[in-house]
mmCIF file of C-alpha atoms in Angstrom:
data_model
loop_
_atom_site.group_PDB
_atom_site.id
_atom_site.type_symbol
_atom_site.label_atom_id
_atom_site.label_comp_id
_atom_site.label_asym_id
_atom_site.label_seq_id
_atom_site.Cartn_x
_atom_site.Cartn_y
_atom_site.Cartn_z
ATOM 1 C CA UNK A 246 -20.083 -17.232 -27.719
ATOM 2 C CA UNK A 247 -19.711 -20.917 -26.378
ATOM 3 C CA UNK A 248 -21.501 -21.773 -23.740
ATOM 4 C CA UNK A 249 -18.103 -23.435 -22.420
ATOM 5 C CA UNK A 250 -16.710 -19.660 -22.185
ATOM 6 C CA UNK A 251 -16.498 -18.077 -19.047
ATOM 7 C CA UNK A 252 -17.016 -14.422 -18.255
ATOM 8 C CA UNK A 253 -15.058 -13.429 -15.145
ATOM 9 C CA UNK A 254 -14.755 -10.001 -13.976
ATOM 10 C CA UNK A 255 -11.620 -8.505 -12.165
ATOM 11 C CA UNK A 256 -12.629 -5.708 -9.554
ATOM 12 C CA UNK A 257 -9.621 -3.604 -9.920
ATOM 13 C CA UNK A 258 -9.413 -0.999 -7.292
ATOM 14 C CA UNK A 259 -6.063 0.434 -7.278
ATOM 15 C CA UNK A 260 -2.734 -0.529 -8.625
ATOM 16 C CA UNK A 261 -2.055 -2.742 -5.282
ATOM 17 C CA UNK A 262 -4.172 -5.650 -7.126
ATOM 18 C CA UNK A 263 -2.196 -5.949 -10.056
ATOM 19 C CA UNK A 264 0.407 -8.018 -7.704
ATOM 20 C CA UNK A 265 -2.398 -10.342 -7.126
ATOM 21 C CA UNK A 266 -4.236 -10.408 -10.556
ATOM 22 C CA UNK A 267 -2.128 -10.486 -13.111
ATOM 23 C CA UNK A 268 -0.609 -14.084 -11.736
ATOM 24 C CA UNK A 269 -4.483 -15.251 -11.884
ATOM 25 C CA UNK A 270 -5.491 -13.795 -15.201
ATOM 26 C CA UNK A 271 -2.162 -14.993 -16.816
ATOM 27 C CA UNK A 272 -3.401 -18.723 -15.808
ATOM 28 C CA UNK A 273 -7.055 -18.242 -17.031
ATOM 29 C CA UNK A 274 -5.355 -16.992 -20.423
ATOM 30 C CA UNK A 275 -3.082 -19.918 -20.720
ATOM 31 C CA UNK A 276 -6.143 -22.319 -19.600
ATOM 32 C CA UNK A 277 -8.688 -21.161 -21.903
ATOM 33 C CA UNK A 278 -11.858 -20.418 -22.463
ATOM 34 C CA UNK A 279 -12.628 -17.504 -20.614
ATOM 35 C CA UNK A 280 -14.100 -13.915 -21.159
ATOM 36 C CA UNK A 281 -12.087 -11.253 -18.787
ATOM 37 C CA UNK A 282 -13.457 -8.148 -18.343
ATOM 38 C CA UNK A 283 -11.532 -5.190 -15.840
ATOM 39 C CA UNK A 284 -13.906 -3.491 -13.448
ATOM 40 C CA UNK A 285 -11.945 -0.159 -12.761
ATOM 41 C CA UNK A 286 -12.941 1.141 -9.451
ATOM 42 C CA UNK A 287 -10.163 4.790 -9.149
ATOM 43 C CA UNK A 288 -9.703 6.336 -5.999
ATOM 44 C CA UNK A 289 -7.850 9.715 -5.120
ATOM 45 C CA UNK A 290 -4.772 8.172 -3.483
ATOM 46 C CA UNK A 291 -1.446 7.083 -4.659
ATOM 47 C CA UNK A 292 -2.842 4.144 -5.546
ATOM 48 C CA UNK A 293 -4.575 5.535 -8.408
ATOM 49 C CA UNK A 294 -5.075 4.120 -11.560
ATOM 50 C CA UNK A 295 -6.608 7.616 -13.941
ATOM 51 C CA UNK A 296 -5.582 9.937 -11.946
ATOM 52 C CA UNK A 297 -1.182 9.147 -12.423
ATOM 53 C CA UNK A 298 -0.017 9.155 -15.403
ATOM 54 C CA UNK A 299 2.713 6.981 -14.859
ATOM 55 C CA UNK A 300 0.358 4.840 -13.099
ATOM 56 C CA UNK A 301 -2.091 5.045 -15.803
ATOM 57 C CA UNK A 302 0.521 3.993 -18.599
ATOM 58 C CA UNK A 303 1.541 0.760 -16.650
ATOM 59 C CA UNK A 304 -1.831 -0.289 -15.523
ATOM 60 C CA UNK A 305 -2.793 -0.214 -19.659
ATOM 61 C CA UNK A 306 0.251 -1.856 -20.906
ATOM 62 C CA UNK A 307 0.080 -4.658 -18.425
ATOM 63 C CA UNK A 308 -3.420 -5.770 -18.663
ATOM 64 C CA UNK A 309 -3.921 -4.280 -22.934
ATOM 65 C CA UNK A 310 -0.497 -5.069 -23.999
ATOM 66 C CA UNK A 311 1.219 -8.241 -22.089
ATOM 67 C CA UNK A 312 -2.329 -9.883 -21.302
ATOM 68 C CA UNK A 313 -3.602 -8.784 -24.313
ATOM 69 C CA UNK A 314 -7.215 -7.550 -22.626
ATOM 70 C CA UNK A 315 -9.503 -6.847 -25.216
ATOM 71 C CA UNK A 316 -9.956 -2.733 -24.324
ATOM 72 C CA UNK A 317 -13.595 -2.837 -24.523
ATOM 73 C CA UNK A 318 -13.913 -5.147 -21.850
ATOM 74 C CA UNK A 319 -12.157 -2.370 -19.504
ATOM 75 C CA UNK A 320 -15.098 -1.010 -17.554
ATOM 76 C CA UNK A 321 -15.141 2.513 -15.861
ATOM 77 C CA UNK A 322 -17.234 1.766 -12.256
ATOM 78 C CA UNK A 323 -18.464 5.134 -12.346
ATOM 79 C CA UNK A 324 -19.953 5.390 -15.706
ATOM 80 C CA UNK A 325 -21.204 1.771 -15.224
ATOM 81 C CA UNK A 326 -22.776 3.080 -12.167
ATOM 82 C CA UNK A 327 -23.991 6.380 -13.660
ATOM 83 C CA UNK A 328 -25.713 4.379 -16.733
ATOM 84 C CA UNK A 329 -27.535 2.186 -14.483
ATOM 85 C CA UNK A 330 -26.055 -1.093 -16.722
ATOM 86 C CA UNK A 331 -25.578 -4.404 -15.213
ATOM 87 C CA UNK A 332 -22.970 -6.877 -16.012
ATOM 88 C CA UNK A 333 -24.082 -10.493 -16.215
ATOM 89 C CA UNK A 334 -20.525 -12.630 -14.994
ATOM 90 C CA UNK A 335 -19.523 -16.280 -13.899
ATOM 91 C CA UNK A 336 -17.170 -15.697 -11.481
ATOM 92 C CA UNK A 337 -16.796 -11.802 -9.918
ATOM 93 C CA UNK A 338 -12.576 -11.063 -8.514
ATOM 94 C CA UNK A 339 -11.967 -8.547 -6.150
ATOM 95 C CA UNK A 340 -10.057 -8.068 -3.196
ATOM 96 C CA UNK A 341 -12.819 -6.775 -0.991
ATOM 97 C CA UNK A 342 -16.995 -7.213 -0.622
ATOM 98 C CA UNK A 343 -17.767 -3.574 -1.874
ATOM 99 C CA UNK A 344 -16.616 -1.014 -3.543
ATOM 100 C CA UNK A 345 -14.601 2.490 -2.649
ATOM 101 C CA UNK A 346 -17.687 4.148 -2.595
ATOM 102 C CA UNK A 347 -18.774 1.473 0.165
ATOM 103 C CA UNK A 348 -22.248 1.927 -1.507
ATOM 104 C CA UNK A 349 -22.631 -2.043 -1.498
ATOM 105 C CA UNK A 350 -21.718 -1.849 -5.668
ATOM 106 C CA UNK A 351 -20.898 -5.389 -5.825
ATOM 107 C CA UNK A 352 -23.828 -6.861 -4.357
ATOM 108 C CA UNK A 353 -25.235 -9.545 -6.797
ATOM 109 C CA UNK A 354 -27.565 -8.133 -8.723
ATOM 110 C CA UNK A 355 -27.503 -4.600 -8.343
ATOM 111 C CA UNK A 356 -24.816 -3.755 -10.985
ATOM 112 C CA UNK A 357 -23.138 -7.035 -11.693
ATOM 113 C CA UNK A 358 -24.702 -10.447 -11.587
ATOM 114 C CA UNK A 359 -22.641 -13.481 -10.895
ATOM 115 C CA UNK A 360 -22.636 -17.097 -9.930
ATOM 116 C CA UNK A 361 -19.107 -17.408 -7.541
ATOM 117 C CA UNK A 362 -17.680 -14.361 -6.061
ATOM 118 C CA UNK A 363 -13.597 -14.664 -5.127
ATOM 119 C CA UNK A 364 -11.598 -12.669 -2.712
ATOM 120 C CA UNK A 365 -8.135 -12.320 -2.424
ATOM 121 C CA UNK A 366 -6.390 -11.632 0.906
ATOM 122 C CA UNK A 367 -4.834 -8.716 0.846
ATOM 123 C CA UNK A 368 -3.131 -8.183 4.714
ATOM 124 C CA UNK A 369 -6.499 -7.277 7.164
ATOM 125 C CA UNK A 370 -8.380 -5.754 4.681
ATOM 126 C CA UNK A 371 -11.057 -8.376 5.467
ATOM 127 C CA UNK A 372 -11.708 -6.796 9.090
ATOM 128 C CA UNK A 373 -13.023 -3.555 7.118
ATOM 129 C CA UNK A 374 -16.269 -2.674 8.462
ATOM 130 C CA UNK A 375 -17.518 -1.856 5.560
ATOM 131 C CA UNK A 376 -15.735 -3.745 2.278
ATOM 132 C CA UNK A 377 -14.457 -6.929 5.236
ATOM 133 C CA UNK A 378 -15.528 -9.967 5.410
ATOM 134 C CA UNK A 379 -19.048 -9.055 7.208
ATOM 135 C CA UNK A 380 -20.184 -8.059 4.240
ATOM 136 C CA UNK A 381 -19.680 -11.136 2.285
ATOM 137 C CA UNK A 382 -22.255 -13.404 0.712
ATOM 138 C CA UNK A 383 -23.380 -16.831 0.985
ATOM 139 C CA UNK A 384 -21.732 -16.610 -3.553
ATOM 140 C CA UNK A 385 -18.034 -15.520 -1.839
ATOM 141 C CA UNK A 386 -15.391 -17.566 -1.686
ATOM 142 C CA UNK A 387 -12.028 -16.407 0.389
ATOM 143 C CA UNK A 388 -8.628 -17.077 -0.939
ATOM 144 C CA UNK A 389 -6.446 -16.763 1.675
ATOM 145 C CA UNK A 390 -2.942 -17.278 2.779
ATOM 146 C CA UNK A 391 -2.838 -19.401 6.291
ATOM 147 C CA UNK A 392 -5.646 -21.555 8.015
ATOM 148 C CA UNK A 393 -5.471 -19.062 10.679
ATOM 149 C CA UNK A 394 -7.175 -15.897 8.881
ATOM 150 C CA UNK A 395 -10.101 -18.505 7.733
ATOM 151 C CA UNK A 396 -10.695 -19.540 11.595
ATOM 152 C CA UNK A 397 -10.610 -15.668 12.416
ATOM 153 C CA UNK A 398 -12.977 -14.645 9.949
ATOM 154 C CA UNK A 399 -14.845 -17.532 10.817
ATOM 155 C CA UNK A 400 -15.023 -16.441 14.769
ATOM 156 C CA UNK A 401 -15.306 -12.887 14.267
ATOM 157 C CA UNK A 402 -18.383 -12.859 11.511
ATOM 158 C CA UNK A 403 -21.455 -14.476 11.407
ATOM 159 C CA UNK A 404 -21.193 -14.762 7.674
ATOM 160 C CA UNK A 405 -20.213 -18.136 5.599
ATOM 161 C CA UNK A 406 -18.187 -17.590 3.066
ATOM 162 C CA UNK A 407 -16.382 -20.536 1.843
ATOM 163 C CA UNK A 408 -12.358 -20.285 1.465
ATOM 164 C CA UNK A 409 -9.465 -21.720 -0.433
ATOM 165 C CA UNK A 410 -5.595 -21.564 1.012
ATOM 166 C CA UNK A 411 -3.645 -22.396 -2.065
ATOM 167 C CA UNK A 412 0.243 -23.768 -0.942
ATOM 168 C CA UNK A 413 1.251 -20.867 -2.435
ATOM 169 C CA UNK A 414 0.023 -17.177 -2.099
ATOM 170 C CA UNK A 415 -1.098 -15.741 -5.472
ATOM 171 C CA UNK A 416 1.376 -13.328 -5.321
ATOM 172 C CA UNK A 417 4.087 -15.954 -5.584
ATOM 173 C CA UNK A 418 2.531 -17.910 -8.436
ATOM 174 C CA UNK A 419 5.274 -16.613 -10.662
ATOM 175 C CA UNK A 420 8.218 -15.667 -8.127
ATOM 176 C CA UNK A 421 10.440 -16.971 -11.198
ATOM 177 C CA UNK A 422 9.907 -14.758 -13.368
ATOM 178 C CA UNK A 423 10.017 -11.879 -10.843
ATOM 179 C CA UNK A 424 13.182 -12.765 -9.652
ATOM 180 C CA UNK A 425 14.727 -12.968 -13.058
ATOM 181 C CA UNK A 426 13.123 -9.785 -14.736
ATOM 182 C CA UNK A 427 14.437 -7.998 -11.398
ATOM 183 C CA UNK A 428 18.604 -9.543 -11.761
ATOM 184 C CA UNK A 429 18.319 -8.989 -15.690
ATOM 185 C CA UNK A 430 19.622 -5.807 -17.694
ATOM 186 C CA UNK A 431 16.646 -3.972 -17.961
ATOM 187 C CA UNK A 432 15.703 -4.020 -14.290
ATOM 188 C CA UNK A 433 14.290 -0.960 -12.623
ATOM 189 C CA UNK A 434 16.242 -1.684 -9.687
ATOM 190 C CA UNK A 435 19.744 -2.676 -11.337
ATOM 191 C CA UNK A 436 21.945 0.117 -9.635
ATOM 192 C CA UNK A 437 21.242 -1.723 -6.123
ATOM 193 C CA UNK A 438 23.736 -4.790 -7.840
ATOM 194 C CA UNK A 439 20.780 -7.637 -6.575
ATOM 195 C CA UNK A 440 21.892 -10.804 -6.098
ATOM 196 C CA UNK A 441 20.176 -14.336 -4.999
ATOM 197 C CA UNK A 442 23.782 -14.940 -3.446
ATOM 198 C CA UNK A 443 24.366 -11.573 -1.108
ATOM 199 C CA UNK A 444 23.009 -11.376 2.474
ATOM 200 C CA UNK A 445 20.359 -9.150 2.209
ATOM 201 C CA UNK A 446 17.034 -7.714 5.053
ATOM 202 C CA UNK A 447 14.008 -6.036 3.786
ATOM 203 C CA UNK A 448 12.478 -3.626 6.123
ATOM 204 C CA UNK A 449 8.906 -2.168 6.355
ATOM 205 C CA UNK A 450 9.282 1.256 7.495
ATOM 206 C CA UNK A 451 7.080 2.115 10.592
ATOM 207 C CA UNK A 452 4.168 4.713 9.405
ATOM 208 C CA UNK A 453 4.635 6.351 12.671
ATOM 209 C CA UNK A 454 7.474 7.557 14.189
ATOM 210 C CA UNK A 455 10.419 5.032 15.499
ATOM 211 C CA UNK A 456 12.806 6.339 13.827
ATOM 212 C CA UNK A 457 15.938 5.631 16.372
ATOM 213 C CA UNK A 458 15.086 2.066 16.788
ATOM 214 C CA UNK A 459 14.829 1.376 13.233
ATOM 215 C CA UNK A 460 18.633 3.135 12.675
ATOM 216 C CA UNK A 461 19.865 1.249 15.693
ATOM 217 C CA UNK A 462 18.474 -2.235 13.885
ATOM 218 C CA UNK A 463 20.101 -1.277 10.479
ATOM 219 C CA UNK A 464 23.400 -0.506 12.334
ATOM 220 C CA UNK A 465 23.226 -4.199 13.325
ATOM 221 C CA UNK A 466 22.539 -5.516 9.726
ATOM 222 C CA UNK A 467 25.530 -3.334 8.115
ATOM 223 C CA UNK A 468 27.939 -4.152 10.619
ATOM 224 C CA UNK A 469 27.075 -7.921 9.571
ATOM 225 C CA UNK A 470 27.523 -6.493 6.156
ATOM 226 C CA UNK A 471 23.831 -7.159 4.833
ATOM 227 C CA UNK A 472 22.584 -4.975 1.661
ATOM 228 C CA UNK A 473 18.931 -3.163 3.315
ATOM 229 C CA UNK A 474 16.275 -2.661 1.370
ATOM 230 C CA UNK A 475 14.009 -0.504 3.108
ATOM 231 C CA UNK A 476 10.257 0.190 1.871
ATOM 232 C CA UNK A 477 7.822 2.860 2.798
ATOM 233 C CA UNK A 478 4.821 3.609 1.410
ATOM 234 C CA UNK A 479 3.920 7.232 -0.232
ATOM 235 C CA UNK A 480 0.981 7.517 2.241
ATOM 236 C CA UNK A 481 3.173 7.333 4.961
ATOM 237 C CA UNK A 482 6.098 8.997 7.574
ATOM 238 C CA UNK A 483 9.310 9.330 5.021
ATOM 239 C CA UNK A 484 12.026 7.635 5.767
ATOM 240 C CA UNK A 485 15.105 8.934 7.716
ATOM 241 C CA UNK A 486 17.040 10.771 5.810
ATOM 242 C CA UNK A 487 20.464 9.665 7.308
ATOM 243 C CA UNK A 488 19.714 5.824 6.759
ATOM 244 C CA UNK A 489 19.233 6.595 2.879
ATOM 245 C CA UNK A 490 22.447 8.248 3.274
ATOM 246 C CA UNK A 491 24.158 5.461 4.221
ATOM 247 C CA UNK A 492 26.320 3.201 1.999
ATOM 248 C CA UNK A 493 24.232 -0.753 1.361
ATOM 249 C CA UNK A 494 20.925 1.091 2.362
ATOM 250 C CA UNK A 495 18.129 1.671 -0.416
ATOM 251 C CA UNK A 496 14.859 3.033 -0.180
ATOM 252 C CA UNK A 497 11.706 1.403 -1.789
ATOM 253 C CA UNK A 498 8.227 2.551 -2.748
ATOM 254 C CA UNK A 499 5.472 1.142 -4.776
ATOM 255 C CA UNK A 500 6.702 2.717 -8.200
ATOM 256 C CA UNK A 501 6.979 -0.099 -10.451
ATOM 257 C CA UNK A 502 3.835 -2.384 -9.466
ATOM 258 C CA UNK A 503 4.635 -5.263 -11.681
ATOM 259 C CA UNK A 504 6.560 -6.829 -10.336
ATOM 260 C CA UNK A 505 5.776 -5.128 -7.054
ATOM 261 C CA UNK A 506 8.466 -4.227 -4.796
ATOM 262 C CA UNK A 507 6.138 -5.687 -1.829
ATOM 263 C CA UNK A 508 6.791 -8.819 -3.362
ATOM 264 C CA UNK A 509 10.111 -9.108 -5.340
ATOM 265 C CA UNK A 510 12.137 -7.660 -2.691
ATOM 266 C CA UNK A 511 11.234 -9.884 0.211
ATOM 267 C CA UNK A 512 12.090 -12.488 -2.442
ATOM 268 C CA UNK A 513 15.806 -11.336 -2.326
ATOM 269 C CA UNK A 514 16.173 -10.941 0.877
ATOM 270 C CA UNK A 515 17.236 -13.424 3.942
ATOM 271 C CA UNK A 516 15.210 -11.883 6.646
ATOM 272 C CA UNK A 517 12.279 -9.240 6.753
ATOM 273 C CA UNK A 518 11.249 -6.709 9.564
ATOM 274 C CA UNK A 519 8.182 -4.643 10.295
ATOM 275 C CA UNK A 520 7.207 -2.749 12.562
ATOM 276 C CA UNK A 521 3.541 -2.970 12.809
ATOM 277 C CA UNK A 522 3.065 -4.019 9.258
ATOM 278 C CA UNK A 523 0.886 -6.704 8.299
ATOM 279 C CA UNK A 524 3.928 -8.091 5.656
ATOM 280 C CA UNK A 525 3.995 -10.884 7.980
ATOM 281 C CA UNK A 526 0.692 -11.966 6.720
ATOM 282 C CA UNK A 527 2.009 -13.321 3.028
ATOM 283 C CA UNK A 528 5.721 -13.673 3.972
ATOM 284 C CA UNK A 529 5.521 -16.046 7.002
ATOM 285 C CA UNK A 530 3.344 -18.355 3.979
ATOM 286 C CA UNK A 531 6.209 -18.632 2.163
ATOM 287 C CA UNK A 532 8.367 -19.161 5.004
ATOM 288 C CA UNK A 533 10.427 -16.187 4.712
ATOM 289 C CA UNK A 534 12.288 -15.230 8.201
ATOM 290 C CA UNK A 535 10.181 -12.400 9.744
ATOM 291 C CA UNK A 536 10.651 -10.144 12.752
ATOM 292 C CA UNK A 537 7.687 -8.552 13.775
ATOM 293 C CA UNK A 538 8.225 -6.094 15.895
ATOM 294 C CA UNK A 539 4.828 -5.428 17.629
ATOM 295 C CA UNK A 540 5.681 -1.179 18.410
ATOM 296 C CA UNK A 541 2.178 0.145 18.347
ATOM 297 C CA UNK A 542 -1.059 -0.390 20.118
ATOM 298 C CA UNK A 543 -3.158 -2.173 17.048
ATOM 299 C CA UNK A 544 0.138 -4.712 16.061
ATOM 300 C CA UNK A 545 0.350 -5.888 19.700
ATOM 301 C CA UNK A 546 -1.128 -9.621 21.220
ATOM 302 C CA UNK A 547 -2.664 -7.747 24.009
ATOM 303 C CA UNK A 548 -3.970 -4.581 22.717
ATOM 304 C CA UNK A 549 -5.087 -1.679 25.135
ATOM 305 C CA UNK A 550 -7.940 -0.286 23.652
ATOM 306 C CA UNK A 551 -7.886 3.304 25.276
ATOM 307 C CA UNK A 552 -3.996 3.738 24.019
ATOM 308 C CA UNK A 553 -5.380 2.571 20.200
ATOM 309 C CA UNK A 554 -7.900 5.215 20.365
ATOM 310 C CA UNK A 555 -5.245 7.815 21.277
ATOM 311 C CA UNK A 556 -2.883 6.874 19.215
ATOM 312 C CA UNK A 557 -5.461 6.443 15.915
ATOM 313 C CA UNK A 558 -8.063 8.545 16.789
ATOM 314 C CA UNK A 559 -10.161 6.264 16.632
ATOM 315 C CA UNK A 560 -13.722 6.115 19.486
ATOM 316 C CA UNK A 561 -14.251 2.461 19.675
ATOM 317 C CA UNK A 562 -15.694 1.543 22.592
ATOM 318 C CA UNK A 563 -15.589 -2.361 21.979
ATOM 319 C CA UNK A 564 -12.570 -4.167 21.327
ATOM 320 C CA UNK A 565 -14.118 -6.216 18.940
ATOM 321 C CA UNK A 566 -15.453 -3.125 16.828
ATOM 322 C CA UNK A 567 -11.588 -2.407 16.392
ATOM 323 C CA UNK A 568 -10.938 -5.563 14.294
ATOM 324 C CA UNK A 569 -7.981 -6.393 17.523
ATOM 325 C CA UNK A 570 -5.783 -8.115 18.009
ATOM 326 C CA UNK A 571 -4.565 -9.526 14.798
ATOM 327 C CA UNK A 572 -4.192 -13.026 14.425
ATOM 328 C CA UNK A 573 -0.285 -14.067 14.191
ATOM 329 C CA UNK A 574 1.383 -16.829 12.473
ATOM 330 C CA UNK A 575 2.892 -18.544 15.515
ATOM 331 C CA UNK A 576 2.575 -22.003 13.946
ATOM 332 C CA UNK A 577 5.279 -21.116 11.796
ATOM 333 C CA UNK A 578 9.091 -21.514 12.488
ATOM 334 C CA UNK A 579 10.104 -18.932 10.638
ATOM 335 C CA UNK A 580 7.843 -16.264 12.412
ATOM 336 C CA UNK A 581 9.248 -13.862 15.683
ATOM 337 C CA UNK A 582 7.043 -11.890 17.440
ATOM 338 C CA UNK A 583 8.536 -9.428 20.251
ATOM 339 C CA UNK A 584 7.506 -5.959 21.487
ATOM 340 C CA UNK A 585 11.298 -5.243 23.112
ATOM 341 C CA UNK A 586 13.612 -3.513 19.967
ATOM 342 C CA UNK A 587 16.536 -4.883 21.956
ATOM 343 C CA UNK A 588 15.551 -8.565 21.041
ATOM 344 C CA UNK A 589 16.996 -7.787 17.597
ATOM 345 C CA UNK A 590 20.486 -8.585 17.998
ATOM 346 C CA UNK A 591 19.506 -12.524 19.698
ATOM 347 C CA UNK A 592 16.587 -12.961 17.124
ATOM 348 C CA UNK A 593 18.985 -12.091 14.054
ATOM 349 C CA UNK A 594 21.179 -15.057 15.577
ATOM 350 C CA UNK A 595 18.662 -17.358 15.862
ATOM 351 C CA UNK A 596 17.406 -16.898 12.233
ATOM 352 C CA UNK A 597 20.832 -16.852 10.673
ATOM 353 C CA UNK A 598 21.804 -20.123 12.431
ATOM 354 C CA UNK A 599 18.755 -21.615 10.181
ATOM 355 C CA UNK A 600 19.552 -24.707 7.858
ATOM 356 C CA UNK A 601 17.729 -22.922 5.255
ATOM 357 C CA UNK A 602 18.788 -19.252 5.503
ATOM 358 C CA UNK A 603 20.741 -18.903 2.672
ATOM 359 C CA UNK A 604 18.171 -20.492 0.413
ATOM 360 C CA UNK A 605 15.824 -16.852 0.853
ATOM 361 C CA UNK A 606 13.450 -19.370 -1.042
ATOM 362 C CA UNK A 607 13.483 -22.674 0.114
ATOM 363 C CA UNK A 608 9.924 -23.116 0.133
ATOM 364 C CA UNK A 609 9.060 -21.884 -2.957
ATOM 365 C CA UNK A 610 11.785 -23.992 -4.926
ATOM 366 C CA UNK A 611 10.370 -26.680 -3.121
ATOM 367 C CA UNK A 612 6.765 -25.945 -3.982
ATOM 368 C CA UNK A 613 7.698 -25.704 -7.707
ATOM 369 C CA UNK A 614 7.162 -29.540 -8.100
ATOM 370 C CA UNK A 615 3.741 -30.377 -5.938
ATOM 371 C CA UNK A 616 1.835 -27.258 -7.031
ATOM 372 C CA UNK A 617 -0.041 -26.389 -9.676
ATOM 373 C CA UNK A 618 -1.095 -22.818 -10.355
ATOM 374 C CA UNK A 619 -3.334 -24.083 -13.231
ATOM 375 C CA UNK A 620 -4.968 -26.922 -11.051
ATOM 376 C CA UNK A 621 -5.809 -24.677 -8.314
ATOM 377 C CA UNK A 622 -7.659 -21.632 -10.061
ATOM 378 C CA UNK A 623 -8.750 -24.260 -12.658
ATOM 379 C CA UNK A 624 -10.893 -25.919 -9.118
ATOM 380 C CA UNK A 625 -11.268 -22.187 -7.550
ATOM 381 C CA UNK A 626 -13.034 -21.064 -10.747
ATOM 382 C CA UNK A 627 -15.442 -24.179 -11.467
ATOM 383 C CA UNK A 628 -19.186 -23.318 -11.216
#
């Protein structure tokens, strides 16, 4: 093998990361020169690559079939683990410092040996006490979405990882092609009539109760005749029956994973809505109107530690132990914070009275011409 060939290994921990990987991989393949092997790291949740078969058949045709991964350089964690090997690697992906055994896997070395280790942001993940950002080494390098999540890991950890903010999140790299695989013929998603051109709102649905202030919001958007898309994850509350009922109004859940309805939706849509989520952490990067309506405890400014604990279960005695408050992306014009469900109404005004609002994605067309995909993970990737 060349000694110009690069071996970089994707930590793959659940089908989440495919949103995030398969835009990098597909721009090492079309650079060159480069060795990819897939860590697979399984868990027992929805998530799960082995143990869904429907999961299990996408993951495989994605990464053997479109990317054209060689299948011996798929590697099973636990058998790695089990056989005592070690991988020798360049450049180590993952999208946090350990693995889901939190056993400290990952640490150089020990099972894997590599020169650069990358992150990719995925929401708060990096506050984890265990696989967060306090567990990074001086070899990590963050890629993240905003300024502001590199000045809170900065203030919050006494580690010094270096970090990267491309212009545009990974998961965006290729919003083209998501866009038109998800308005073509063979869409998953083509009885919901999508359109670039119809006002549309995607909602995260609260994990936790809320239900009657979430109705009340999608009254609203129907009577201003938008089409709602409104997501949930399996893991969570379901959704009210009597919004799916309702005419416009379609529910969403991570079935299809590439592209990922997290991503392609949001894409289609004029304005997005959560209600605790952390959405707001790659959507406000793109620009993309957001309401984030800041219900419980942990998604507040000001968070009362004793009413987290109650409400989580949680025993922290420390604020700071909790990971709280989230950092919010106030900077940005296109970001509304409130913890009153009656601001709806007045911030739906203000957002529709945008220059840009029906462009849903102004910034991205306008991003297509000053950056470079290939420049940036061709300088993220140097060793």
């Amino acid at each position: 093998m060349s000694s110009s060939v690069k071996k970089i290994g994707f930590h793959v921990a659940g089908m989440t990361d495919i949103r995030y990987f398969y835009p990098v991989i597909d721009n090492l393949i079309s650079i060159g020169n480069h060795e990819i092997y897939l860590i697979i790291d399984d868990n027992n949740k929805y998530t799960s690559i082995y143990n869904n078969k429907k999961n299990k058949s996408i993951f495989f045709n994605i990464f053997a079939n479109i990317l054209r991964i060689d299948s011996e350089k798929f590697i099973d964690l636990k058998t790695h683990i089990k056989n005592s090997d070690i991988l020798n690697l360049d450049i180590l992906f993952s999208m946090s410092c350990d693995s889901n055994r939190k056993n400290h896997d990952f640490k150089c070395g020990k099972y894997f040996s590599y020169s650069k280790r990358i992150v990719l942001q995925h929401g708060f993940d990096y506050l984890g006490f265990k696989k967060g950002a306090r567990s990074a080494c001086e070899k990590t390098c963050y890629i993240l979405n905003d300024k502001i999540y590199e000045r809170d890991i900065t203030k919050r950890f006494n580690q010094k990882p270096s970090f990267a903010v491309p212009k545009v999140p990974v998961q965006y790299w290729n919003f083209s092609d998501q866009i038109d695989f998800a308005l073509s013929s063979v869409s998953p998603w083509r009885l919901a009539n999508l359109s670039l051109e119809e006002k549309s709102a995607f909602i995260f649905y609260p994990e936790v109760g809320h239900h009657k202030i979430v109705s009340s919001h999608v009254e609203s958007l129907l009577a201003k005749e938008y089409k709602i898309f409104i997501k949930q994850r399996r893991k969570s509350q379901d959704i009210d029956n009597t919004l799916i009922a309702k005419d416009n109004v379609f529910p969403v859940f991570d079935d299809f994973w590439l592209p990922s309805e997290a991503v392609v939706f949001p894409l289609l849509s004029n304005i997005c809505i959560g209600y605790g989520s952390a959405g707001y952490t790659d959507l406000s990067a793109i620009r993309k109107p957001y309401i984030d309506f800041a219900l419980t405890s942990y998604s507040k400014r000001s968070v009362d530690l004793k009413k987290f604990n109650q409400e989580t279960g949680h025993s922290y005695e420390k604020l700071e132990d909790s990971g709280l408050p989230y950092p919010k992306p106030d900077h940005s014009d296109n970001f509304y914070y409130t913890e009153d469900p009656e601001d709806f109404d007045n911030l739906l005004s203000l957002i529709e009275d945008k220059p840009n609002y029906t462009d849903k994605n102004w910034y991205l067309n306008k991003c297509k011409n000053s950056f470079s995909a290939v420049d940036f993970i061709s300088s993220i990737t140097s060793i």
